[in-house]
XYZ file of C-alpha atoms in Angstrom:
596
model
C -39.015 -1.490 31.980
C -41.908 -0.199 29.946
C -40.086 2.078 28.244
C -36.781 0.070 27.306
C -38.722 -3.483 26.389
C -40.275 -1.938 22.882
C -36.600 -0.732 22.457
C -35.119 -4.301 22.800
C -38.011 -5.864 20.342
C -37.287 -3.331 17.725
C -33.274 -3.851 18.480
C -33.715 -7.769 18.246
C -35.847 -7.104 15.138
C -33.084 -5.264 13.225
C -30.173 -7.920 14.533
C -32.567 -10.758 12.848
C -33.310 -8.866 10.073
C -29.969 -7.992 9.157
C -28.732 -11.999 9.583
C -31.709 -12.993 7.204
C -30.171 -10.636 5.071
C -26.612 -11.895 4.946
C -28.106 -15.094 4.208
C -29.647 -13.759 0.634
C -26.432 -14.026 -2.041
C -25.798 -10.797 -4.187
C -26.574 -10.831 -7.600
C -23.435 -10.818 -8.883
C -23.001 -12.028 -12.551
C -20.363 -13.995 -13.559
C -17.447 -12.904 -15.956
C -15.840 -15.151 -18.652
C -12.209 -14.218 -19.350
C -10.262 -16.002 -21.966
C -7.045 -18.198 -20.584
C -6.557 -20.818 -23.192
C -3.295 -18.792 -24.472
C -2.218 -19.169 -20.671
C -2.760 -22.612 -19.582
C 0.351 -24.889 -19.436
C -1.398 -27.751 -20.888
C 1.513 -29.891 -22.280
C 0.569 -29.291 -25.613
C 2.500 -26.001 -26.612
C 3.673 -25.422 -30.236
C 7.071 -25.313 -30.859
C 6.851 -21.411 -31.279
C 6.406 -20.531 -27.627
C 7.257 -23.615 -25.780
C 11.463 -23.545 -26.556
C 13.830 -22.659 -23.354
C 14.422 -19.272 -23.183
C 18.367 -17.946 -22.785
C 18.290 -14.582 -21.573
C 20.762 -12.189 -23.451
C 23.341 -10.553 -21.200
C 22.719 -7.065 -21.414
C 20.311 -4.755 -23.523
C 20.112 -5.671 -27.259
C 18.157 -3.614 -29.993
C 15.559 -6.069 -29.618
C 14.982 -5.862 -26.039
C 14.291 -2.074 -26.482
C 11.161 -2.953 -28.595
C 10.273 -6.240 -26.758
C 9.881 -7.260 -23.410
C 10.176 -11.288 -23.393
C 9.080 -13.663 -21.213
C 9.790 -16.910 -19.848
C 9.190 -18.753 -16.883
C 12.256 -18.818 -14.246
C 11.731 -22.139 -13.055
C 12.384 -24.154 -16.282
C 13.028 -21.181 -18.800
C 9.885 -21.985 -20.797
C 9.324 -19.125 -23.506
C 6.067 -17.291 -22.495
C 5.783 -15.227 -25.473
C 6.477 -11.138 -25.577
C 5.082 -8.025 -25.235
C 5.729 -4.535 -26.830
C 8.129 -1.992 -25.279
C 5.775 1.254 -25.660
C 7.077 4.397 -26.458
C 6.743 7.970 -24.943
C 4.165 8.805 -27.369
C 2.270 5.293 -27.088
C 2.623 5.786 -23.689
C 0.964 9.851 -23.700
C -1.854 8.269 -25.771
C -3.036 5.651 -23.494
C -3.281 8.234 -20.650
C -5.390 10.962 -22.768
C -7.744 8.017 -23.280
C -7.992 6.760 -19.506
C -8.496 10.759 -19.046
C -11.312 10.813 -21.125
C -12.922 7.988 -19.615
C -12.751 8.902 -15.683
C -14.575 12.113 -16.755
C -17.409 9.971 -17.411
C -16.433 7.217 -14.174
C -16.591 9.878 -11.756
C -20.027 10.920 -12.580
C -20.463 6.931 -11.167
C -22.482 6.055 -8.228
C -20.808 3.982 -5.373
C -23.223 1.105 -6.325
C -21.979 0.572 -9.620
C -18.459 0.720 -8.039
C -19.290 -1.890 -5.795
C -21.226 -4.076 -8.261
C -16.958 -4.079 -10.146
C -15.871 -4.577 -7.014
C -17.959 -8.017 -6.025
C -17.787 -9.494 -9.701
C -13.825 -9.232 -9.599
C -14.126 -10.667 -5.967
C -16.975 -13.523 -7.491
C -14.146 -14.363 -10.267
C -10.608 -14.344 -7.393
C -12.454 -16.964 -5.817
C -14.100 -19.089 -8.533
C -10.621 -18.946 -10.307
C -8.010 -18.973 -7.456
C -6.052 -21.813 -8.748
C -5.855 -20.174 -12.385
C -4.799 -17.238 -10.647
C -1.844 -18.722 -8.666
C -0.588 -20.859 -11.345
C -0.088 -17.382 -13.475
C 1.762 -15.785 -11.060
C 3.644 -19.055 -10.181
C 4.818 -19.372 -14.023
C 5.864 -15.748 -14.286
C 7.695 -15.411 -11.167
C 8.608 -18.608 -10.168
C 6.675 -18.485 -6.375
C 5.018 -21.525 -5.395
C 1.183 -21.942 -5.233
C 0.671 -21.534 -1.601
C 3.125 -18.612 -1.438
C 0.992 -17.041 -4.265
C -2.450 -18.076 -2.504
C -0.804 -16.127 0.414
C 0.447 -12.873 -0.710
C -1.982 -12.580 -4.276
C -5.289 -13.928 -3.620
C -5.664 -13.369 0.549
C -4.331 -9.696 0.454
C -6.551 -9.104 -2.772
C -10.093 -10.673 -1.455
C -9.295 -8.815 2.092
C -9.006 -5.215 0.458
C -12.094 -5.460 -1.980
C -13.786 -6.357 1.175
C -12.427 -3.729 3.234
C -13.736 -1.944 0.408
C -17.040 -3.060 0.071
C -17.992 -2.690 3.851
C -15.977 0.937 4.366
C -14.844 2.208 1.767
C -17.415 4.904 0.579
C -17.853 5.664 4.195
C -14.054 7.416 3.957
C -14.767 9.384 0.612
C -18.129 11.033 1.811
C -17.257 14.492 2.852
C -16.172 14.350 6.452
C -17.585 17.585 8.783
C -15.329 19.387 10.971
C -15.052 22.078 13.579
C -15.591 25.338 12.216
C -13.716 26.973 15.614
C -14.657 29.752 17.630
C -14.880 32.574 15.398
C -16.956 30.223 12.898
C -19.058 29.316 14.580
C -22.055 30.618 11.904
C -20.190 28.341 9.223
C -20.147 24.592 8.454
C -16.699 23.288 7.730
C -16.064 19.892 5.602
C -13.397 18.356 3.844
C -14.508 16.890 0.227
C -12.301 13.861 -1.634
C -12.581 14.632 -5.545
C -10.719 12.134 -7.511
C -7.579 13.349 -8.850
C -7.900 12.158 -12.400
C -5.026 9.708 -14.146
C -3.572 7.779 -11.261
C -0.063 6.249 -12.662
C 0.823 2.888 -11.194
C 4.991 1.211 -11.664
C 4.758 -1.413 -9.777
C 7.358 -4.346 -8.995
C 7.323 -8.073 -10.000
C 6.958 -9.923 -6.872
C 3.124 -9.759 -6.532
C 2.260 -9.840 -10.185
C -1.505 -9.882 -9.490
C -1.739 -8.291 -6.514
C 0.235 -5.208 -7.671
C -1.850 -4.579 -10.318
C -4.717 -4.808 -7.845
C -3.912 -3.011 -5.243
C -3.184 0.814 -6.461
C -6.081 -0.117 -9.045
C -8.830 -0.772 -6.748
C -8.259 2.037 -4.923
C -7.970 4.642 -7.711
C -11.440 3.070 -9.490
C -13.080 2.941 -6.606
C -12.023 6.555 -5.658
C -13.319 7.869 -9.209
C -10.041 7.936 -11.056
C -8.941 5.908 -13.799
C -5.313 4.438 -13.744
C -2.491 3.143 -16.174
C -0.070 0.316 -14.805
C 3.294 0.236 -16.411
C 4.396 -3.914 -15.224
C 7.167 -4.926 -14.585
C 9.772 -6.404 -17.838
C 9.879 -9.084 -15.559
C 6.230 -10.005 -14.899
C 4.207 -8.699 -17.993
C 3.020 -11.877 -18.872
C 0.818 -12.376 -16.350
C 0.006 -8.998 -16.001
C -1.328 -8.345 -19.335
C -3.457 -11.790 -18.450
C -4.417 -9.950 -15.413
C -5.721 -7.108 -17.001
C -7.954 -9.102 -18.935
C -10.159 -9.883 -15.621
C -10.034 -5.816 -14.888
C -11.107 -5.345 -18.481
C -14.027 -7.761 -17.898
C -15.157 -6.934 -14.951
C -15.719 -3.341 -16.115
C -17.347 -4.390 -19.449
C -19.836 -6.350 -17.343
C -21.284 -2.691 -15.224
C -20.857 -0.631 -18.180
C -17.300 1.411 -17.401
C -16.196 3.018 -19.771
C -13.325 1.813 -21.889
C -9.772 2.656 -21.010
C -10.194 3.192 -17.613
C -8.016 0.594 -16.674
C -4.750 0.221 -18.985
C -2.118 -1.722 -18.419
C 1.209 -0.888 -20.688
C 4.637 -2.963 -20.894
C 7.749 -1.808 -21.582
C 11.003 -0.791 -19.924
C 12.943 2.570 -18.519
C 11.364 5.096 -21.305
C 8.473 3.772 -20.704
C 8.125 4.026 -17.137
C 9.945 7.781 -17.569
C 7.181 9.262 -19.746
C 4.315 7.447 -17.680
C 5.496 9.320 -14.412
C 5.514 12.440 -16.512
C 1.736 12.108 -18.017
C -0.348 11.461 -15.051
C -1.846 13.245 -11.925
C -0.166 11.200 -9.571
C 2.176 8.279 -9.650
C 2.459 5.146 -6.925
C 5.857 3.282 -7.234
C 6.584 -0.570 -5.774
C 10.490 -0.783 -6.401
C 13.538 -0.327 -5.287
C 15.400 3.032 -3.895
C 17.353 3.979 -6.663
C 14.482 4.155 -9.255
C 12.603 5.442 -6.707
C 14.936 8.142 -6.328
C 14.746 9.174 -10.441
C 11.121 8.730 -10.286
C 10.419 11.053 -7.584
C 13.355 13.891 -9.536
C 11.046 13.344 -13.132
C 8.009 14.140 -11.040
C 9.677 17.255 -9.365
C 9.821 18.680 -12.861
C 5.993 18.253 -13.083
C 4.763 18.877 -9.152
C 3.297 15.665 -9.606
C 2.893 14.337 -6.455
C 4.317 10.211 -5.654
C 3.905 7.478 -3.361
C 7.012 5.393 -2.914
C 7.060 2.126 -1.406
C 10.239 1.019 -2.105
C 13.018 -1.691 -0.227
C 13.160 -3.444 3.028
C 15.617 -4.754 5.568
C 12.798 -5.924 8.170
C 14.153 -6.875 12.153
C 13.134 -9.983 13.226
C 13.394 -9.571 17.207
C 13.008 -12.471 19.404
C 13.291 -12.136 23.266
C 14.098 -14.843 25.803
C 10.678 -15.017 26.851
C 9.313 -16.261 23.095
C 7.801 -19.354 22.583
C 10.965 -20.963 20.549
C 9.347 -23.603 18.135
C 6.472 -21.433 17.545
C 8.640 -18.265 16.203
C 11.056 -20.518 14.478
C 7.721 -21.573 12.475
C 7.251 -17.691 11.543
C 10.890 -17.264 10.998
C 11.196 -19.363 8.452
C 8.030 -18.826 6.496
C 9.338 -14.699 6.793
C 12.509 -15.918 4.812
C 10.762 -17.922 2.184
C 8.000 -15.570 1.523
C 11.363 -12.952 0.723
C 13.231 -15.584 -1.611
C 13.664 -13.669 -4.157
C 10.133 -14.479 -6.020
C 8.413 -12.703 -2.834
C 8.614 -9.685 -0.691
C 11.048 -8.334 0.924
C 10.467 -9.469 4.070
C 12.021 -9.910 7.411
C 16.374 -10.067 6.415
C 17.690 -9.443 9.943
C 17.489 -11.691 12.473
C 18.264 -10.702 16.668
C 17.677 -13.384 18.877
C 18.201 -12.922 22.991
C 21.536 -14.544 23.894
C 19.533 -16.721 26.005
C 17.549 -18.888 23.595
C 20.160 -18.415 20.507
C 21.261 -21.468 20.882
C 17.644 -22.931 20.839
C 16.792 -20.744 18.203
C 19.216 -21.644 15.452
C 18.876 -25.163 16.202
C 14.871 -25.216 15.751
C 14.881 -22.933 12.898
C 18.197 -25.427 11.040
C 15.765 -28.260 11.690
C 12.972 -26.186 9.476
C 15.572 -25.427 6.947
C 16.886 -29.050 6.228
C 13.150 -30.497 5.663
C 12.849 -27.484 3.082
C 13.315 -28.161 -1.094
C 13.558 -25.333 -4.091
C 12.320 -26.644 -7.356
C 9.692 -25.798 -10.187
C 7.024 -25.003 -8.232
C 4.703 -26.676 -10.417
C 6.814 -30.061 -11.371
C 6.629 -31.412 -7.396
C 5.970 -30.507 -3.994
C 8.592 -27.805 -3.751
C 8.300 -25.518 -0.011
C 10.000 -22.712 -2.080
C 10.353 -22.057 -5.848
C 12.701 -20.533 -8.443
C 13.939 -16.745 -7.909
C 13.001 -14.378 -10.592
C 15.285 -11.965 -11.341
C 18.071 -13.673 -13.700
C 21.582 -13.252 -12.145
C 20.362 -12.662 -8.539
C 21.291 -15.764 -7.486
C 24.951 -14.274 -8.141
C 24.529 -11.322 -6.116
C 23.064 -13.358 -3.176
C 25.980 -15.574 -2.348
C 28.313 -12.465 -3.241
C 26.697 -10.776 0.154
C 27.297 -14.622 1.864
C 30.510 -14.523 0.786
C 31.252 -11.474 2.004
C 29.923 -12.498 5.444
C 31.810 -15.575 5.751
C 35.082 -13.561 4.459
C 34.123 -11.088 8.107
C 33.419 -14.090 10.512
C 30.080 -15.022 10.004
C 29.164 -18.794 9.610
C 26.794 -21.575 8.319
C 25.061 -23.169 10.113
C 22.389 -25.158 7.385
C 21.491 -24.790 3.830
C 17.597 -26.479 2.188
C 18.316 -28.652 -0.731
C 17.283 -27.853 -4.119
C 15.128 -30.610 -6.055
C 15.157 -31.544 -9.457
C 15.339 -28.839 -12.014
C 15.549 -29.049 -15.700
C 18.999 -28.474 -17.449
C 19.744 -24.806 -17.738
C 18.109 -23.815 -15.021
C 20.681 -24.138 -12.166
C 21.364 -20.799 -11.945
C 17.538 -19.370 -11.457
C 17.649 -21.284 -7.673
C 19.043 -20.444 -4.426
C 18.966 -22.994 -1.557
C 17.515 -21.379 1.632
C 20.220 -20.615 3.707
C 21.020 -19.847 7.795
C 24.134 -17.612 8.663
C 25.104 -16.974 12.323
C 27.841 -14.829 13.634
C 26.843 -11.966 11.896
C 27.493 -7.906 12.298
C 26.649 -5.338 10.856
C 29.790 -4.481 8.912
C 28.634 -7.150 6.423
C 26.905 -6.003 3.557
C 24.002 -8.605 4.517
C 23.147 -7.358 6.900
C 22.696 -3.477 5.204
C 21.854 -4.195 1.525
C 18.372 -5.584 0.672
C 19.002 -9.268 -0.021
C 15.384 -10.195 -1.829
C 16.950 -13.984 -1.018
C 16.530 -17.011 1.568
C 19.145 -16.230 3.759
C 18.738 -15.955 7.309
C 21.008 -14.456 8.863
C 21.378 -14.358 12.865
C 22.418 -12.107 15.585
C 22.833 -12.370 19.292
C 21.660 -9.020 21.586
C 21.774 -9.058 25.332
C 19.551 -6.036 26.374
C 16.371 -4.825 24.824
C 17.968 -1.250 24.344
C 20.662 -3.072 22.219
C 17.909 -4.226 19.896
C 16.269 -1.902 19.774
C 19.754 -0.258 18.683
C 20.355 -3.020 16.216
C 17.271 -2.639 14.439
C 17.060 1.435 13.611
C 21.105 1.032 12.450
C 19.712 0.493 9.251
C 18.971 3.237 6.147
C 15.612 1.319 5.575
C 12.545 1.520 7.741
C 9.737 -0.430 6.481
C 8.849 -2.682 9.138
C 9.387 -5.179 11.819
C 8.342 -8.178 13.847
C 8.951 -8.376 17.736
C 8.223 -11.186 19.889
C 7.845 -12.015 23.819
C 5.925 -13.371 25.998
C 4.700 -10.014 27.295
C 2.804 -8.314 24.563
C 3.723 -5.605 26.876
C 7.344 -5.464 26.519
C 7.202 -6.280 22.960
C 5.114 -3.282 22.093
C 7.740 -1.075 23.819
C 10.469 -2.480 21.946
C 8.708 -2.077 18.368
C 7.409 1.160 19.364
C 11.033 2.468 19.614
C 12.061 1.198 16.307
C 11.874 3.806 13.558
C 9.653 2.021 10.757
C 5.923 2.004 8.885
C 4.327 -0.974 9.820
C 5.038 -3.241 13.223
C 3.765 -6.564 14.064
C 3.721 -7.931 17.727
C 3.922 -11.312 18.234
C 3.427 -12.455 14.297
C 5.058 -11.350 11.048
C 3.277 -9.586 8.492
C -0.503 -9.542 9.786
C 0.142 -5.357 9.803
C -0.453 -6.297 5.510
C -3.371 -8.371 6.190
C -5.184 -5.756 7.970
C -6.275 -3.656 4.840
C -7.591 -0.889 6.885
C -4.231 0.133 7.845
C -1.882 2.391 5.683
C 1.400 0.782 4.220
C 4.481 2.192 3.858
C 7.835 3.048 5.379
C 10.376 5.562 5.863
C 13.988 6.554 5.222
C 15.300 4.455 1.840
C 11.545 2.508 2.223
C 10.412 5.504 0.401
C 6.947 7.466 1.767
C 3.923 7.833 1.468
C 1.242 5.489 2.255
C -1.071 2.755 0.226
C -4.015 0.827 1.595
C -6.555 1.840 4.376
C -8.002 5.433 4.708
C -5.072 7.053 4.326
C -4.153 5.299 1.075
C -7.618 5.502 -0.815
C -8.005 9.405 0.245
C -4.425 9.569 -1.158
C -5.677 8.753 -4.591
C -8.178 12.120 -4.305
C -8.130 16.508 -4.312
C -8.659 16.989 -0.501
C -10.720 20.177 -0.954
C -11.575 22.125 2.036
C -14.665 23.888 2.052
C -16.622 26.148 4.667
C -20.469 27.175 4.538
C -23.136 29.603 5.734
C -24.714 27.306 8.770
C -27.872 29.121 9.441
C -27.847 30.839 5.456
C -29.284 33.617 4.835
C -30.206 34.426 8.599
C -26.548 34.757 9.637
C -23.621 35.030 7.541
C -20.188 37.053 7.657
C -19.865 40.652 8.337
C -17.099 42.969 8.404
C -17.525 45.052 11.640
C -17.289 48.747 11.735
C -14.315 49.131 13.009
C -12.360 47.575 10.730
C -14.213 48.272 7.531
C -12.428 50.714 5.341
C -11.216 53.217 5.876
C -10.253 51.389 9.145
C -11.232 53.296 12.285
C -8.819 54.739 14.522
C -9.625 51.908 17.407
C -9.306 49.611 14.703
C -6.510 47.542 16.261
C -7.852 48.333 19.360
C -11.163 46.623 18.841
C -8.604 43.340 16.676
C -6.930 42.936 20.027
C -9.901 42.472 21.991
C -11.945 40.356 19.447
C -8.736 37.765 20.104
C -8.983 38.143 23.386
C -12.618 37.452 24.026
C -12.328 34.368 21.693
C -9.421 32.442 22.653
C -8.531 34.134 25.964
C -6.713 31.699 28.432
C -9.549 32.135 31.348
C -13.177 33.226 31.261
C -12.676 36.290 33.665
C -10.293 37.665 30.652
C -12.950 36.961 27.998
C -15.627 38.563 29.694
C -13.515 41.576 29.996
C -12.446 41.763 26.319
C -16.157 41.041 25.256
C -17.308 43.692 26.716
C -14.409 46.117 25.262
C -15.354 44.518 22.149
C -19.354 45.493 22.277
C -18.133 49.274 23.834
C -16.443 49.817 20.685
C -19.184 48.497 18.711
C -21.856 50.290 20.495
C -19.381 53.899 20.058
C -19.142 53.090 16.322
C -22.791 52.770 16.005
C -23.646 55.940 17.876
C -25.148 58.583 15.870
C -22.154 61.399 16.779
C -19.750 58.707 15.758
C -21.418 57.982 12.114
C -21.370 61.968 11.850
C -17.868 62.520 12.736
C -17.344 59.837 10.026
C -19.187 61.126 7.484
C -17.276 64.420 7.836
């Protein structure tokens, strides 16, 4: 007791110390970023206020400007310029030049960036959300969701781990090394490229740029056409952020623009992270081939949504539901196949229809809308082409939300949530990517046939299983061929920053967030050392220096032996082969005889 009681005083001690600690706030300064150009205050001139009619294909103008308007009532936003290929090479010779001097930065100066963006997320959450609410038509709460919440979570994950994973990491040198030190090193790359989709306007940007600063790099984001408002308003907090610890300038860009300028972005740049779909995934990944430049593709979804007989009905319907909305067409693309147990699918679709009819689509900031206006123009069209198409093969309604009041033009930019049952999978909704409400619903019997149901798909980002054995639901997901798996929730696997994200097949490869994705933005360099320098180090053996000796081989074969033999009795026996030889090399007869 003597012994362990100073032990406990000192280990008390620390624990107290520590929790005194947490209780003294960070200096953190504060940031002032300009948003009076942003604010929907009622009182916009005539110039940028007018309703917006998209043209119907690409004009001359388009190719020089990307406009913007807000989907939800077709407000003009203003515009942006389309960069070209040579606008584009510029911008990335000056983020070059400035992470030569960022990744001579210390880890606390990349932390201080990191808690001043986090101070200003939280200060200005409602700023935040209303931007990305405008530009992409998602409601607040949606926005608070899957912008701010993912955001605050990573620059924490950050903060607490994150230089922890880019020190160099030691590792076993092996048997014959044993005299040497092995480590692997994480050197940032250089000029990180970023395309990223419209969905998450702020978190987008974010996301590949945290990790790349943080990792050393600098990074240029080419935004989506169809969410550069915000994200040029966006970059102003970045641009802030690393005025206020003294970054350099240009580490951070963020250009706008459309196909060329994506094209000669992927072709500039170290190494380029996509958020998209598969197709310009697909001629992203054949640019970069002509380059070696190595890509990250996160691309489409078709999630399974598995519920077995043993679920807790009302609660899942909850999750269900809030999994459709958060992929209606202003969101992610979420769960978009539905199995329920034959057992409870009755139960099912009548809990989840009572969810659906209590649900209203309108401008999410003109009312108290559950789900808001989808951003893409003419998507609308393509969803009920893929209903259509289901009803035309058997499938059925069984409820449709209403949509609220919407301003005159704007019909179009909506899609009422919407439940389908009866469905197979010869209907394209249930193999396409929707990006829409619709749930559609489909009865299995066994967990093999789920199981089935779920890999018959050419995407493989994730899924969502549920029972009331966690037991039998891990089985099930762990048989489906995807990225990311939650058990017994939807969508926590993103919430957990410390794991990688990412799928496979048509979801693309490659993996963001976590360890895995913030040691992707970095030169893995392996590199071995003298352990015990200059004592020991390596040296060529007599037997094989040149000219080789005629037991050369001989002495090889035993070396092997004696180091990775399968039992000791063998070892011992090739060891001492190995230190005959030695010993007959070194003899004086031996060194004459070679000599001559």
């Amino acid at each position: 007791m003597a012994f362990w009681w100073p032990l406990l005083v000192l280990g008390f001690a620390y624990a107290i110390c520590k929790f005194l600690f947490m209780l003294i706030p960070p200096n953190v300064p504060s940031i002032e970023v300009d948003a009076s150009d942003v604010l929907d205050d009622g009182n916009q001139t005539q110039e940028n206020g007018f309703i917006y009619v998209p043209p119907r294909g690409r004009t001359p103008q388009a190719e020089t400007k990307v406009q913007c308007y807000e989907p939800a009532t077709m407000k003009y936003l203003g515009y942006f310029p389309a960069l070209t290929p040579d606008e584009v090479k510029e911008r990335v010779a000056q983020a070059r030049k400035a992470q030569k001097i960022w990744a001579k930065s210390s880890f606390k100066q990349r932390r201080q960036f990191l808690r001043i963006l986090l101070k200003y997320i939280i200060e200005h959450q409602e700023l935040i959300c209303e931007i990305s609410s405008r530009d992409t038509g998602k409601t607040m709460v949606d926005a608070s969701l899957g912008e701010i919440m993912t955001t605050c979570e990573k620059i924490t994950w950050l903060l607490s781990e994150g230089e922890r994973w880019l020190k160099p990491e030691y590792r076993c040198s092996g048997r014959s090394m044993l005299h040497k030190k092995s480590k692997v090193e994480f050197h940032p790359l250089g000029v990180i490229g970023a395309i990223v989709s419209w969905n998450y306007p702020f978190h987008n940007i974010f996301n590949p740029m945290l990790a790349a600063v943080f990792s050393g790099n600098s990074i240029v984001i080419k935004v989506s056409e169809h969410a550069s408002w915000s994200g040029c308003f966006y970059f102003r907090i970045i641009q802030s952020a690393l005025a206020a610890v003294g970054a350099p300038e240009n580490l951070v860009d963020v250009i706008t623009g459309f196909a060329e300028t994506g094209e000669a972005l992927v072709s500039s740049v170290d190494k380029l992270i996509f958020v998209g779909s598969p197709g310009v995934g697909k001629m992203i990944m054949r640019n970069a081939a002509e380059m070696l430049i190595p890509v990250t593709l996160e691309l489409g979804g078709k999630d399974a949504f598995i519920v077995c007989e043993d679920a807790d009905v009302e609660h899942v319907a909850q999750i269900a539901v809030r999994a459709v909305l958060q992929s209606s067409g202003q969101n992610c693309a979420g769960a978009e196949r539905f199995y329920v147990h034959e057992d409870i699918y009755s139960s099912f679709v009548s809990q989840v229809s009572k969810i659906v009819k209590s649900v209203t689509a309108g401008p999410p900031l003109a009312g108290k809308y559950d789900m808001g206006a989808i951003c893409l123009q003419e998507h609308s069209e393509r969803l009920q082409n893929l209903v259509n198409d289901a009803l035309d093969k058997g499938a059925k309604f069984v409820v449709r939300g209403s949509v609220g009041h919407i301003g005159e033009g704007a019909v179009d930019q909506f899609f009422p949530p919407t439940v389908i049952e009866n469905v197979n999978h010869t209907m394209k909704l249930m193999q396409e990517e929707a990006f829409g409400p619709i749930m559609p619903i489909m009865k299995f019997s066994t967990d093999e046939e789920a199981v089935k149901l779920a890999n018959d798909s050419k995407y493989g980002l994730g899924c969502a299983v549920f029972s009331g054995s966690q037991r039998r639901a891990k089985e099930i997901a762990s048989q489906i061929h995807c990225g990311v798996a939650a058990i017994n929730d939807f969508a926590s696997t993103y919430m957990c920053q410390s794991l990688p994200f990412g799928g496979v097949k048509d979801s693309g490869f490659g993996r963001f967030a976590g360890v895995e994705g913030l040691r992707a933005c970095c030169l893995v360099k392996s590199v071995v050392e003298d352990r015990w320098w200059p004592y020991i180090k390596t040296k060529i053996p007599k037997p094989i220096q040149y000219p080789v000796g005629e037991n050369g081989f001989e002495f090889q074969e035993s070396l092997v032996e004696a180091l990775y033999g399968m039992n000791i009795w063998d070892r011992l026996r090739a060891l001492l082969n190995v230190l005959k030889i030695l010993t007959e090399q070194n003899s004086p007869a031996n060194s004459k005889r070679r000599d001559d």
